[in-house]
Amino acid sequence: MNVLITFDSTNFAIQCEAVLKQQGIKGNIMPTPREITKSCGISIKIFHDDLEKVKELIKEGKIKVKRLYKFDENKIFEPIE
């Protein structure tokens, strides 16, 4: 299971990528699927194991995200609350 992080702007995505690297969290930039959102064209895919670390970074205000989604190999996206 993977997690997709979406953003309101490309700038937020780039900032997030830098913070994830600093924290030792591996993230891969990928195009945002159009069925999810049309706001920002790039997203970051992370492993589900890093989800709690990412939630903490959001809570601390270190990264600004639009939404988190979990998805599997079938590319079925479910929002994470």
PDB file of N, CA, C and O in Angstrom:
ATOM      1  N   MET A   1       0.848  -1.176   0.000  1.00  0.00           N
ATOM      2  CA  MET A   1       0.000   0.000   0.000  1.00  0.00           C
ATOM      3  C   MET A   1       0.894   1.240   0.000  1.00  0.00           C
ATOM      4  O   MET A   1       1.876   1.302   0.713  1.00  0.00           O
ATOM      5  N   ASN A   2       0.514   2.196  -0.821  1.00  0.00           N
ATOM      6  CA  ASN A   2       1.246   3.457  -0.919  1.00  0.00           C
ATOM      7  C   ASN A   2       0.339   4.610  -0.533  1.00  0.00           C
ATOM      8  O   ASN A   2      -0.876   4.457  -0.434  1.00  0.00           O
ATOM      9  N   VAL A   3       0.956   5.774  -0.347  1.00  0.00           N
ATOM     10  CA  VAL A   3       0.228   6.990  -0.026  1.00  0.00           C
ATOM     11  C   VAL A   3       0.614   8.051  -1.047  1.00  0.00           C
ATOM     12  O   VAL A   3       1.788   8.190  -1.391  1.00  0.00           O
ATOM     13  N   LEU A   4      -0.385   8.790  -1.520  1.00  0.00           N
ATOM     14  CA  LEU A   4      -0.159   9.890  -2.452  1.00  0.00           C
ATOM     15  C   LEU A   4      -0.454  11.187  -1.728  1.00  0.00           C
ATOM     16  O   LEU A   4      -1.515  11.333  -1.109  1.00  0.00           O
ATOM     17  N   ILE A   5       0.484  12.113  -1.788  1.00  0.00           N
ATOM     18  CA  ILE A   5       0.319  13.428  -1.186  1.00  0.00           C
ATOM     19  C   ILE A   5       0.025  14.411  -2.307  1.00  0.00           C
ATOM     20  O   ILE A   5       0.789  14.502  -3.266  1.00  0.00           O
ATOM     21  N   THR A   6      -1.090  15.146  -2.198  1.00  0.00           N
ATOM     22  CA  THR A   6      -1.427  16.157  -3.201  1.00  0.00           C
ATOM     23  C   THR A   6      -1.271  17.546  -2.592  1.00  0.00           C
ATOM     24  O   THR A   6      -1.282  17.717  -1.371  1.00  0.00           O
ATOM     25  N   PHE A   7      -1.153  18.536  -3.472  1.00  0.00           N
ATOM     26  CA  PHE A   7      -0.833  19.905  -3.053  1.00  0.00           C
ATOM     27  C   PHE A   7      -1.696  20.916  -3.792  1.00  0.00           C
ATOM     28  O   PHE A   7      -2.233  20.635  -4.857  1.00  0.00           O
ATOM     29  N   ASP A   8      -1.756  22.127  -3.216  1.00  0.00           N
ATOM     30  CA  ASP A   8      -2.465  23.230  -3.864  1.00  0.00           C
ATOM     31  C   ASP A   8      -1.576  23.941  -4.876  1.00  0.00           C
ATOM     32  O   ASP A   8      -2.077  24.660  -5.734  1.00  0.00           O
ATOM     33  N   SER A   9      -0.261  23.763  -4.764  1.00  0.00           N
ATOM     34  CA  SER A   9       0.651  24.428  -5.699  1.00  0.00           C
ATOM     35  C   SER A   9       1.916  23.599  -5.884  1.00  0.00           C
ATOM     36  O   SER A   9       2.288  22.801  -5.021  1.00  0.00           O
ATOM     37  N   THR A  10       2.570  23.840  -6.995  1.00  0.00           N
ATOM     38  CA  THR A  10       3.840  23.174  -7.279  1.00  0.00           C
ATOM     39  C   THR A  10       4.889  23.560  -6.242  1.00  0.00           C
ATOM     40  O   THR A  10       5.708  22.739  -5.834  1.00  0.00           O
ATOM     41  N   ASN A  11       4.846  24.804  -5.796  1.00  0.00           N
ATOM     42  CA  ASN A  11       5.798  25.274  -4.791  1.00  0.00           C
ATOM     43  C   ASN A  11       5.694  24.453  -3.507  1.00  0.00           C
ATOM     44  O   ASN A  11       6.711  24.058  -2.928  1.00  0.00           O
ATOM     45  N   PHE A  12       4.475  24.176  -3.047  1.00  0.00           N
ATOM     46  CA  PHE A  12       4.295  23.357  -1.843  1.00  0.00           C
ATOM     47  C   PHE A  12       4.840  21.945  -2.059  1.00  0.00           C
ATOM     48  O   PHE A  12       5.402  21.343  -1.151  1.00  0.00           O
ATOM     49  N   ALA A  13       4.672  21.421  -3.267  1.00  0.00           N
ATOM     50  CA  ALA A  13       5.186  20.079  -3.574  1.00  0.00           C
ATOM     51  C   ALA A  13       6.710  20.049  -3.507  1.00  0.00           C
ATOM     52  O   ALA A  13       7.298  19.122  -2.935  1.00  0.00           O
ATOM     53  N   ILE A  14       7.345  21.055  -4.057  1.00  0.00           N
ATOM     54  CA  ILE A  14       8.811  21.123  -4.051  1.00  0.00           C
ATOM     55  C   ILE A  14       9.337  21.285  -2.625  1.00  0.00           C
ATOM     56  O   ILE A  14      10.311  20.643  -2.227  1.00  0.00           O
ATOM     57  N   GLN A  15       8.663  22.138  -1.835  1.00  0.00           N
ATOM     58  CA  GLN A  15       9.056  22.307  -0.436  1.00  0.00           C
ATOM     59  C   GLN A  15       8.903  21.001   0.332  1.00  0.00           C
ATOM     60  O   GLN A  15       9.769  20.637   1.130  1.00  0.00           O
ATOM     61  N   CYS A  16       7.812  20.296   0.095  1.00  0.00           N
ATOM     62  CA  CYS A  16       7.574  19.023   0.769  1.00  0.00           C
ATOM     63  C   CYS A  16       8.652  18.015   0.415  1.00  0.00           C
ATOM     64  O   CYS A  16       9.155  17.315   1.300  1.00  0.00           O
ATOM     65  N   GLU A  17       8.997  17.936  -0.842  1.00  0.00           N
ATOM     66  CA  GLU A  17      10.032  16.992  -1.261  1.00  0.00           C
ATOM     67  C   GLU A  17      11.333  17.248  -0.497  1.00  0.00           C
ATOM     68  O   GLU A  17      11.982  16.314  -0.021  1.00  0.00           O
ATOM     69  N   ALA A  18      11.698  18.517  -0.335  1.00  0.00           N
ATOM     70  CA  ALA A  18      12.928  18.862   0.383  1.00  0.00           C
ATOM     71  C   ALA A  18      12.843  18.445   1.861  1.00  0.00           C
ATOM     72  O   ALA A  18      13.792  17.887   2.403  1.00  0.00           O
ATOM     73  N   VAL A  19      11.698  18.704   2.488  1.00  0.00           N
ATOM     74  CA  VAL A  19      11.525  18.337   3.901  1.00  0.00           C
ATOM     75  C   VAL A  19      11.558  16.822   4.069  1.00  0.00           C
ATOM     76  O   VAL A  19      12.195  16.305   4.991  1.00  0.00           O
ATOM     77  N   LEU A  20      10.900  16.101   3.170  1.00  0.00           N
ATOM     78  CA  LEU A  20      10.918  14.638   3.254  1.00  0.00           C
ATOM     79  C   LEU A  20      12.343  14.107   3.161  1.00  0.00           C
ATOM     80  O   LEU A  20      12.722  13.213   3.921  1.00  0.00           O
ATOM     81  N   LYS A  21      13.135  14.662   2.244  1.00  0.00           N
ATOM     82  CA  LYS A  21      14.533  14.233   2.115  1.00  0.00           C
ATOM     83  C   LYS A  21      15.298  14.495   3.400  1.00  0.00           C
ATOM     84  O   LYS A  21      16.073  13.650   3.859  1.00  0.00           O
ATOM     85  N   GLN A  22      15.087  15.684   3.998  1.00  0.00           N
ATOM     86  CA  GLN A  22      15.768  16.024   5.258  1.00  0.00           C
ATOM     87  C   GLN A  22      15.399  15.043   6.366  1.00  0.00           C
ATOM     88  O   GLN A  22      16.226  14.748   7.229  1.00  0.00           O
ATOM     89  N   GLN A  23      14.174  14.558   6.340  1.00  0.00           N
ATOM     90  CA  GLN A  23      13.686  13.649   7.377  1.00  0.00           C
ATOM     91  C   GLN A  23      13.980  12.176   7.061  1.00  0.00           C
ATOM     92  O   GLN A  23      13.600  11.291   7.821  1.00  0.00           O
ATOM     93  N   GLY A  24      14.618  11.922   5.931  1.00  0.00           N
ATOM     94  CA  GLY A  24      14.951  10.554   5.558  1.00  0.00           C
ATOM     95  C   GLY A  24      13.767   9.750   5.037  1.00  0.00           C
ATOM     96  O   GLY A  24      13.778   8.519   5.073  1.00  0.00           O
ATOM     97  N   ILE A  25      12.739  10.455   4.552  1.00  0.00           N
ATOM     98  CA  ILE A  25      11.555   9.799   4.001  1.00  0.00           C
ATOM     99  C   ILE A  25      11.681   9.777   2.488  1.00  0.00           C
ATOM    100  O   ILE A  25      11.845  10.814   1.858  1.00  0.00           O
ATOM    101  N   LYS A  26      11.609   8.575   1.921  1.00  0.00           N
ATOM    102  CA  LYS A  26      11.736   8.451   0.474  1.00  0.00           C
ATOM    103  C   LYS A  26      10.401   8.782  -0.187  1.00  0.00           C
ATOM    104  O   LYS A  26       9.372   8.200   0.130  1.00  0.00           O
ATOM    105  N   GLY A  27      10.438   9.746  -1.097  1.00  0.00           N
ATOM    106  CA  GLY A  27       9.250  10.136  -1.843  1.00  0.00           C
ATOM    107  C   GLY A  27       9.559  10.237  -3.317  1.00  0.00           C
ATOM    108  O   GLY A  27      10.661  10.647  -3.691  1.00  0.00           O
ATOM    109  N   ASN A  28       8.608   9.849  -4.138  1.00  0.00           N
ATOM    110  CA  ASN A  28       8.774   9.936  -5.593  1.00  0.00           C
ATOM    111  C   ASN A  28       7.747  10.899  -6.167  1.00  0.00           C
ATOM    112  O   ASN A  28       6.544  10.726  -5.942  1.00  0.00           O
ATOM    113  N   ILE A  29       8.232  11.887  -6.902  1.00  0.00           N
ATOM    114  CA  ILE A  29       7.317  12.820  -7.557  1.00  0.00           C
ATOM    115  C   ILE A  29       6.659  12.112  -8.724  1.00  0.00           C
ATOM    116  O   ILE A  29       7.310  11.371  -9.463  1.00  0.00           O
ATOM    117  N   MET A  30       5.347  12.346  -8.871  1.00  0.00           N
ATOM    118  CA  MET A  30       4.605  11.744  -9.982  1.00  0.00           C
ATOM    119  C   MET A  30       3.475  12.692 -10.383  1.00  0.00           C
ATOM    120  O   MET A  30       3.103  13.568  -9.595  1.00  0.00           O
ATOM    121  N   PRO A  31       2.945  12.537 -11.576  1.00  0.00           N
ATOM    122  CA  PRO A  31       1.805  13.369 -11.978  1.00  0.00           C
ATOM    123  C   PRO A  31       0.592  13.055 -11.105  1.00  0.00           C
ATOM    124  O   PRO A  31       0.356  11.906 -10.738  1.00  0.00           O
ATOM    125  N   THR A  32      -0.161  14.090 -10.765  1.00  0.00           N
ATOM    126  CA  THR A  32      -1.387  13.894  -9.999  1.00  0.00           C
ATOM    127  C   THR A  32      -2.464  13.326 -10.905  1.00  0.00           C
ATOM    128  O   THR A  32      -2.746  13.899 -11.952  1.00  0.00           O
ATOM    129  N   PRO A  33      -3.053  12.200 -10.532  1.00  0.00           N
ATOM    130  CA  PRO A  33      -4.144  11.646 -11.347  1.00  0.00           C
ATOM    131  C   PRO A  33      -5.305  12.647 -11.435  1.00  0.00           C
ATOM    132  O   PRO A  33      -5.708  13.217 -10.431  1.00  0.00           O
ATOM    133  N   ARG A  34      -5.815  12.868 -12.620  1.00  0.00           N
ATOM    134  CA  ARG A  34      -6.873  13.853 -12.837  1.00  0.00           C
ATOM    135  C   ARG A  34      -8.178  13.494 -12.129  1.00  0.00           C
ATOM    136  O   ARG A  34      -8.973  14.368 -11.831  1.00  0.00           O
ATOM    137  N   GLU A  35      -8.376  12.210 -11.851  1.00  0.00           N
ATOM    138  CA  GLU A  35      -9.606  11.842 -11.151  1.00  0.00           C
ATOM    139  C   GLU A  35      -9.584  12.276  -9.681  1.00  0.00           C
ATOM    140  O   GLU A  35     -10.617  12.298  -9.020  1.00  0.00           O
ATOM    141  N   ILE A  36      -8.406  12.652  -9.173  1.00  0.00           N
ATOM    142  CA  ILE A  36      -8.297  13.100  -7.786  1.00  0.00           C
ATOM    143  C   ILE A  36      -8.483  14.612  -7.681  1.00  0.00           C
ATOM    144  O   ILE A  36      -9.299  15.100  -6.923  1.00  0.00           O
ATOM    145  N   THR A  37      -7.672  15.361  -8.410  1.00  0.00           N
ATOM    146  CA  THR A  37      -7.716  16.819  -8.326  1.00  0.00           C
ATOM    147  C   THR A  37      -7.114  17.427  -9.584  1.00  0.00           C
ATOM    148  O   THR A  37      -6.292  16.821 -10.248  1.00  0.00           O
ATOM    149  N   LYS A  38      -7.537  18.635  -9.855  1.00  0.00           N
ATOM    150  CA  LYS A  38      -7.007  19.355 -11.011  1.00  0.00           C
ATOM    151  C   LYS A  38      -6.177  20.562 -10.572  1.00  0.00           C
ATOM    152  O   LYS A  38      -5.770  21.357 -11.390  1.00  0.00           O
ATOM    153  N   SER A  39      -5.926  20.703  -9.260  1.00  0.00           N
ATOM    154  CA  SER A  39      -5.254  21.909  -8.782  1.00  0.00           C
ATOM    155  C   SER A  39      -3.759  21.923  -9.101  1.00  0.00           C
ATOM    156  O   SER A  39      -3.290  22.802  -9.790  1.00  0.00           O
ATOM    157  N   CYS A  40      -3.022  20.972  -8.611  1.00  0.00           N
ATOM    158  CA  CYS A  40      -1.573  20.929  -8.836  1.00  0.00           C
ATOM    159  C   CYS A  40      -1.249  19.668  -9.629  1.00  0.00           C
ATOM    160  O   CYS A  40      -1.747  18.589  -9.312  1.00  0.00           O
ATOM    161  N   GLY A  41      -0.422  19.795 -10.622  1.00  0.00           N
ATOM    162  CA  GLY A  41      -0.130  18.684 -11.516  1.00  0.00           C
ATOM    163  C   GLY A  41       0.851  17.662 -11.000  1.00  0.00           C
ATOM    164  O   GLY A  41       1.042  16.621 -11.619  1.00  0.00           O
ATOM    165  N   ILE A  42       1.503  17.949  -9.857  1.00  0.00           N
ATOM    166  CA  ILE A  42       2.442  16.966  -9.326  1.00  0.00           C
ATOM    167  C   ILE A  42       2.060  16.577  -7.899  1.00  0.00           C
ATOM    168  O   ILE A  42       1.498  17.362  -7.145  1.00  0.00           O
ATOM    169  N   SER A  43       2.362  15.345  -7.578  1.00  0.00           N
ATOM    170  CA  SER A  43       2.125  14.778  -6.257  1.00  0.00           C
ATOM    171  C   SER A  43       3.376  14.032  -5.832  1.00  0.00           C
ATOM    172  O   SER A  43       4.295  13.854  -6.633  1.00  0.00           O
ATOM    173  N   ILE A  44       3.379  13.585  -4.598  1.00  0.00           N
ATOM    174  CA  ILE A  44       4.497  12.782  -4.098  1.00  0.00           C
ATOM    175  C   ILE A  44       3.942  11.474  -3.551  1.00  0.00           C
ATOM    176  O   ILE A  44       3.008  11.478  -2.756  1.00  0.00           O
ATOM    177  N   LYS A  45       4.544  10.386  -4.013  1.00  0.00           N
ATOM    178  CA  LYS A  45       4.168   9.052  -3.539  1.00  0.00           C
ATOM    179  C   LYS A  45       5.154   8.636  -2.460  1.00  0.00           C
ATOM    180  O   LYS A  45       6.368   8.756  -2.638  1.00  0.00           O
ATOM    181  N   ILE A  46       4.608   8.165  -1.313  1.00  0.00           N
ATOM    182  CA  ILE A  46       5.448   7.662  -0.234  1.00  0.00           C
ATOM    183  C   ILE A  46       4.959   6.268   0.159  1.00  0.00           C
ATOM    184  O   ILE A  46       3.861   5.865  -0.225  1.00  0.00           O
ATOM    185  N   PHE A  47       5.769   5.570   0.922  1.00  0.00           N
ATOM    186  CA  PHE A  47       5.359   4.277   1.447  1.00  0.00           C
ATOM    187  C   PHE A  47       4.422   4.490   2.632  1.00  0.00           C
ATOM    188  O   PHE A  47       4.587   5.436   3.415  1.00  0.00           O
ATOM    189  N   HIS A  48       3.459   3.610   2.791  1.00  0.00           N
ATOM    190  CA  HIS A  48       2.491   3.696   3.884  1.00  0.00           C
ATOM    191  C   HIS A  48       3.183   3.704   5.243  1.00  0.00           C
ATOM    192  O   HIS A  48       2.706   4.340   6.185  1.00  0.00           O
ATOM    193  N   ASP A  49       4.334   3.052   5.351  1.00  0.00           N
ATOM    194  CA  ASP A  49       5.079   3.008   6.615  1.00  0.00           C
ATOM    195  C   ASP A  49       5.489   4.402   7.093  1.00  0.00           C
ATOM    196  O   ASP A  49       5.738   4.597   8.283  1.00  0.00           O
ATOM    197  N   ASP A  50       5.594   5.359   6.175  1.00  0.00           N
ATOM    198  CA  ASP A  50       6.018   6.720   6.527  1.00  0.00           C
ATOM    199  C   ASP A  50       4.843   7.663   6.777  1.00  0.00           C
ATOM    200  O   ASP A  50       5.048   8.851   7.050  1.00  0.00           O
ATOM    201  N   LEU A  51       3.626   7.157   6.715  1.00  0.00           N
ATOM    202  CA  LEU A  51       2.440   8.001   6.839  1.00  0.00           C
ATOM    203  C   LEU A  51       2.395   8.765   8.164  1.00  0.00           C
ATOM    204  O   LEU A  51       2.119   9.972   8.175  1.00  0.00           O
ATOM    205  N   GLU A  52       2.667   8.113   9.268  1.00  0.00           N
ATOM    206  CA  GLU A  52       2.587   8.794  10.562  1.00  0.00           C
ATOM    207  C   GLU A  52       3.628   9.904  10.675  1.00  0.00           C
ATOM    208  O   GLU A  52       3.354  10.960  11.249  1.00  0.00           O
ATOM    209  N   LYS A  53       4.827   9.680  10.122  1.00  0.00           N
ATOM    210  CA  LYS A  53       5.852  10.727  10.120  1.00  0.00           C
ATOM    211  C   LYS A  53       5.374  11.930   9.321  1.00  0.00           C
ATOM    212  O   LYS A  53       5.563  13.077   9.728  1.00  0.00           O
ATOM    213  N   VAL A  54       4.743  11.686   8.174  1.00  0.00           N
ATOM    214  CA  VAL A  54       4.239  12.765   7.328  1.00  0.00           C
ATOM    215  C   VAL A  54       3.114  13.515   8.033  1.00  0.00           C
ATOM    216  O   VAL A  54       3.073  14.750   8.015  1.00  0.00           O
ATOM    217  N   LYS A  55       2.223  12.792   8.696  1.00  0.00           N
ATOM    218  CA  LYS A  55       1.146  13.455   9.444  1.00  0.00           C
ATOM    219  C   LYS A  55       1.717  14.371  10.525  1.00  0.00           C
ATOM    220  O   LYS A  55       1.190  15.453  10.783  1.00  0.00           O
ATOM    221  N   GLU A  56       2.782  13.941  11.159  1.00  0.00           N
ATOM    222  CA  GLU A  56       3.422  14.762  12.183  1.00  0.00           C
ATOM    223  C   GLU A  56       4.026  16.031  11.571  1.00  0.00           C
ATOM    224  O   GLU A  56       3.923  17.119  12.137  1.00  0.00           O
ATOM    225  N   LEU A  57       4.648  15.891  10.404  1.00  0.00           N
ATOM    226  CA  LEU A  57       5.217  17.061   9.720  1.00  0.00           C
ATOM    227  C   LEU A  57       4.118  18.052   9.338  1.00  0.00           C
ATOM    228  O   LEU A  57       4.314  19.265   9.415  1.00  0.00           O
ATOM    229  N   ILE A  58       2.965  17.529   8.950  1.00  0.00           N
ATOM    230  CA  ILE A  58       1.825  18.398   8.625  1.00  0.00           C
ATOM    231  C   ILE A  58       1.367  19.125   9.881  1.00  0.00           C
ATOM    232  O   ILE A  58       1.170  20.346   9.873  1.00  0.00           O
ATOM    233  N   LYS A  59       1.216  18.389  10.969  1.00  0.00           N
ATOM    234  CA  LYS A  59       0.756  18.963  12.238  1.00  0.00           C
ATOM    235  C   LYS A  59       1.713  20.050  12.720  1.00  0.00           C
ATOM    236  O   LYS A  59       1.285  21.076  13.257  1.00  0.00           O
ATOM    237  N   GLU A  60       3.006  19.837  12.515  1.00  0.00           N
ATOM    238  CA  GLU A  60       4.024  20.801  12.939  1.00  0.00           C
ATOM    239  C   GLU A  60       4.118  21.998  12.002  1.00  0.00           C
ATOM    240  O   GLU A  60       4.850  22.947  12.272  1.00  0.00           O
ATOM    241  N   GLY A  61       3.413  21.944  10.867  1.00  0.00           N
ATOM    242  CA  GLY A  61       3.444  23.045   9.904  1.00  0.00           C
ATOM    243  C   GLY A  61       4.672  23.056   9.021  1.00  0.00           C
ATOM    244  O   GLY A  61       4.958  24.049   8.355  1.00  0.00           O
ATOM    245  N   LYS A  62       5.401  21.944   8.978  1.00  0.00           N
ATOM    246  CA  LYS A  62       6.620  21.881   8.164  1.00  0.00           C
ATOM    247  C   LYS A  62       6.324  21.626   6.693  1.00  0.00           C
ATOM    248  O   LYS A  62       7.144  21.947   5.835  1.00  0.00           O
ATOM    249  N   ILE A  63       5.172  21.012   6.408  1.00  0.00           N
ATOM    250  CA  ILE A  63       4.745  20.823   5.022  1.00  0.00           C
ATOM    251  C   ILE A  63       3.266  21.189   4.914  1.00  0.00           C
ATOM    252  O   ILE A  63       2.508  21.065   5.883  1.00  0.00           O
ATOM    253  N   LYS A  64       2.885  21.664   3.729  1.00  0.00           N
ATOM    254  CA  LYS A  64       1.492  22.046   3.467  1.00  0.00           C
ATOM    255  C   LYS A  64       0.958  21.162   2.354  1.00  0.00           C
ATOM    256  O   LYS A  64       1.465  21.210   1.230  1.00  0.00           O
ATOM    257  N   VAL A  65      -0.031  20.368   2.684  1.00  0.00           N
ATOM    258  CA  VAL A  65      -0.587  19.439   1.708  1.00  0.00           C
ATOM    259  C   VAL A  65      -2.065  19.746   1.479  1.00  0.00           C
ATOM    260  O   VAL A  65      -2.723  20.352   2.326  1.00  0.00           O
ATOM    261  N   LYS A  66      -2.559  19.311   0.335  1.00  0.00           N
ATOM    262  CA  LYS A  66      -3.986  19.441   0.061  1.00  0.00           C
ATOM    263  C   LYS A  66      -4.732  18.259   0.667  1.00  0.00           C
ATOM    264  O   LYS A  66      -5.683  18.419   1.396  1.00  0.00           O
ATOM    265  N   ARG A  67      -4.243  17.044   0.351  1.00  0.00           N
ATOM    266  CA  ARG A  67      -4.915  15.837   0.828  1.00  0.00           C
ATOM    267  C   ARG A  67      -3.965  14.648   0.732  1.00  0.00           C
ATOM    268  O   ARG A  67      -3.055  14.629  -0.090  1.00  0.00           O
ATOM    269  N   LEU A  68      -4.219  13.648   1.535  1.00  0.00           N
ATOM    270  CA  LEU A  68      -3.497  12.379   1.495  1.00  0.00           C
ATOM    271  C   LEU A  68      -4.453  11.300   1.001  1.00  0.00           C
ATOM    272  O   LEU A  68      -5.621  11.274   1.400  1.00  0.00           O
ATOM    273  N   TYR A  69      -3.938  10.409   0.164  1.00  0.00           N
ATOM    274  CA  TYR A  69      -4.732   9.294  -0.368  1.00  0.00           C
ATOM    275  C   TYR A  69      -3.936   8.013  -0.210  1.00  0.00           C
ATOM    276  O   TYR A  69      -2.725   7.998  -0.441  1.00  0.00           O
ATOM    277  N   LYS A  70      -4.615   6.938   0.155  1.00  0.00           N
ATOM    278  CA  LYS A  70      -3.967   5.631   0.104  1.00  0.00           C
ATOM    279  C   LYS A  70      -4.417   4.963  -1.196  1.00  0.00           C
ATOM    280  O   LYS A  70      -5.519   5.211  -1.685  1.00  0.00           O
ATOM    281  N   PHE A  71      -3.522   4.152  -1.756  1.00  0.00           N
ATOM    282  CA  PHE A  71      -3.868   3.432  -2.976  1.00  0.00           C
ATOM    283  C   PHE A  71      -3.066   2.154  -3.076  1.00  0.00           C
ATOM    284  O   PHE A  71      -2.026   1.997  -2.457  1.00  0.00           O
ATOM    285  N   ASP A  72      -3.597   1.243  -3.866  1.00  0.00           N
ATOM    286  CA  ASP A  72      -2.937  -0.046  -4.046  1.00  0.00           C
ATOM    287  C   ASP A  72      -2.526  -0.213  -5.506  1.00  0.00           C
ATOM    288  O   ASP A  72      -2.578   0.730  -6.286  1.00  0.00           O
ATOM    289  N   GLU A  73      -2.137  -1.419  -5.855  1.00  0.00           N
ATOM    290  CA  GLU A  73      -1.655  -1.675  -7.223  1.00  0.00           C
ATOM    291  C   GLU A  73      -2.742  -1.475  -8.280  1.00  0.00           C
ATOM    292  O   GLU A  73      -2.448  -1.297  -9.443  1.00  0.00           O
ATOM    293  N   ASN A  74      -4.016  -1.470  -7.867  1.00  0.00           N
ATOM    294  CA  ASN A  74      -5.108  -1.232  -8.802  1.00  0.00           C
ATOM    295  C   ASN A  74      -5.387   0.245  -9.011  1.00  0.00           C
ATOM    296  O   ASN A  74      -6.303   0.611  -9.741  1.00  0.00           O
ATOM    297  N   LYS A  75      -4.611   1.105  -8.351  1.00  0.00           N
ATOM    298  CA  LYS A  75      -4.747   2.551  -8.459  1.00  0.00           C
ATOM    299  C   LYS A  75      -6.137   3.038  -8.052  1.00  0.00           C
ATOM    300  O   LYS A  75      -6.706   3.931  -8.650  1.00  0.00           O
ATOM    301  N   ILE A  76      -6.679   2.427  -7.012  1.00  0.00           N
ATOM    302  CA  ILE A  76      -7.944   2.890  -6.446  1.00  0.00           C
ATOM    303  C   ILE A  76      -7.572   3.802  -5.270  1.00  0.00           C
ATOM    304  O   ILE A  76      -6.973   3.357  -4.292  1.00  0.00           O
ATOM    305  N   PHE A  77      -7.898   5.092  -5.413  1.00  0.00           N
ATOM    306  CA  PHE A  77      -7.499   6.092  -4.435  1.00  0.00           C
ATOM    307  C   PHE A  77      -8.592   6.315  -3.398  1.00  0.00           C
ATOM    308  O   PHE A  77      -9.748   6.532  -3.748  1.00  0.00           O
ATOM    309  N   GLU A  78      -8.205   6.265  -2.122  1.00  0.00           N
ATOM    310  CA  GLU A  78      -9.137   6.515  -1.025  1.00  0.00           C
ATOM    311  C   GLU A  78      -8.549   7.630  -0.151  1.00  0.00           C
ATOM    312  O   GLU A  78      -7.402   7.510   0.298  1.00  0.00           O
ATOM    313  N   PRO A  79      -9.317   8.684   0.099  1.00  0.00           N
ATOM    314  CA  PRO A  79      -8.811   9.764   0.966  1.00  0.00           C
ATOM    315  C   PRO A  79      -8.503   9.249   2.368  1.00  0.00           C
ATOM    316  O   PRO A  79      -9.194   8.388   2.894  1.00  0.00           O
ATOM    317  N   ILE A  80      -7.459   9.798   2.954  1.00  0.00           N
ATOM    318  CA  ILE A  80      -7.076   9.501   4.332  1.00  0.00           C
ATOM    319  C   ILE A  80      -7.523  10.673   5.184  1.00  0.00           C
ATOM    320  O   ILE A  80      -7.186  11.805   4.899  1.00  0.00           O
ATOM    321  N   GLU A  81      -8.273  10.375   6.207  1.00  0.00           N
ATOM    322  CA  GLU A  81      -8.756  11.448   7.102  1.00  0.00           C
ATOM    323  C   GLU A  81      -7.744  11.764   8.152  1.00  0.00           C
ATOM    324  O   GLU A  81      -6.978  11.020   8.581  1.00  0.00           O
TER     325      GLU A  81
END
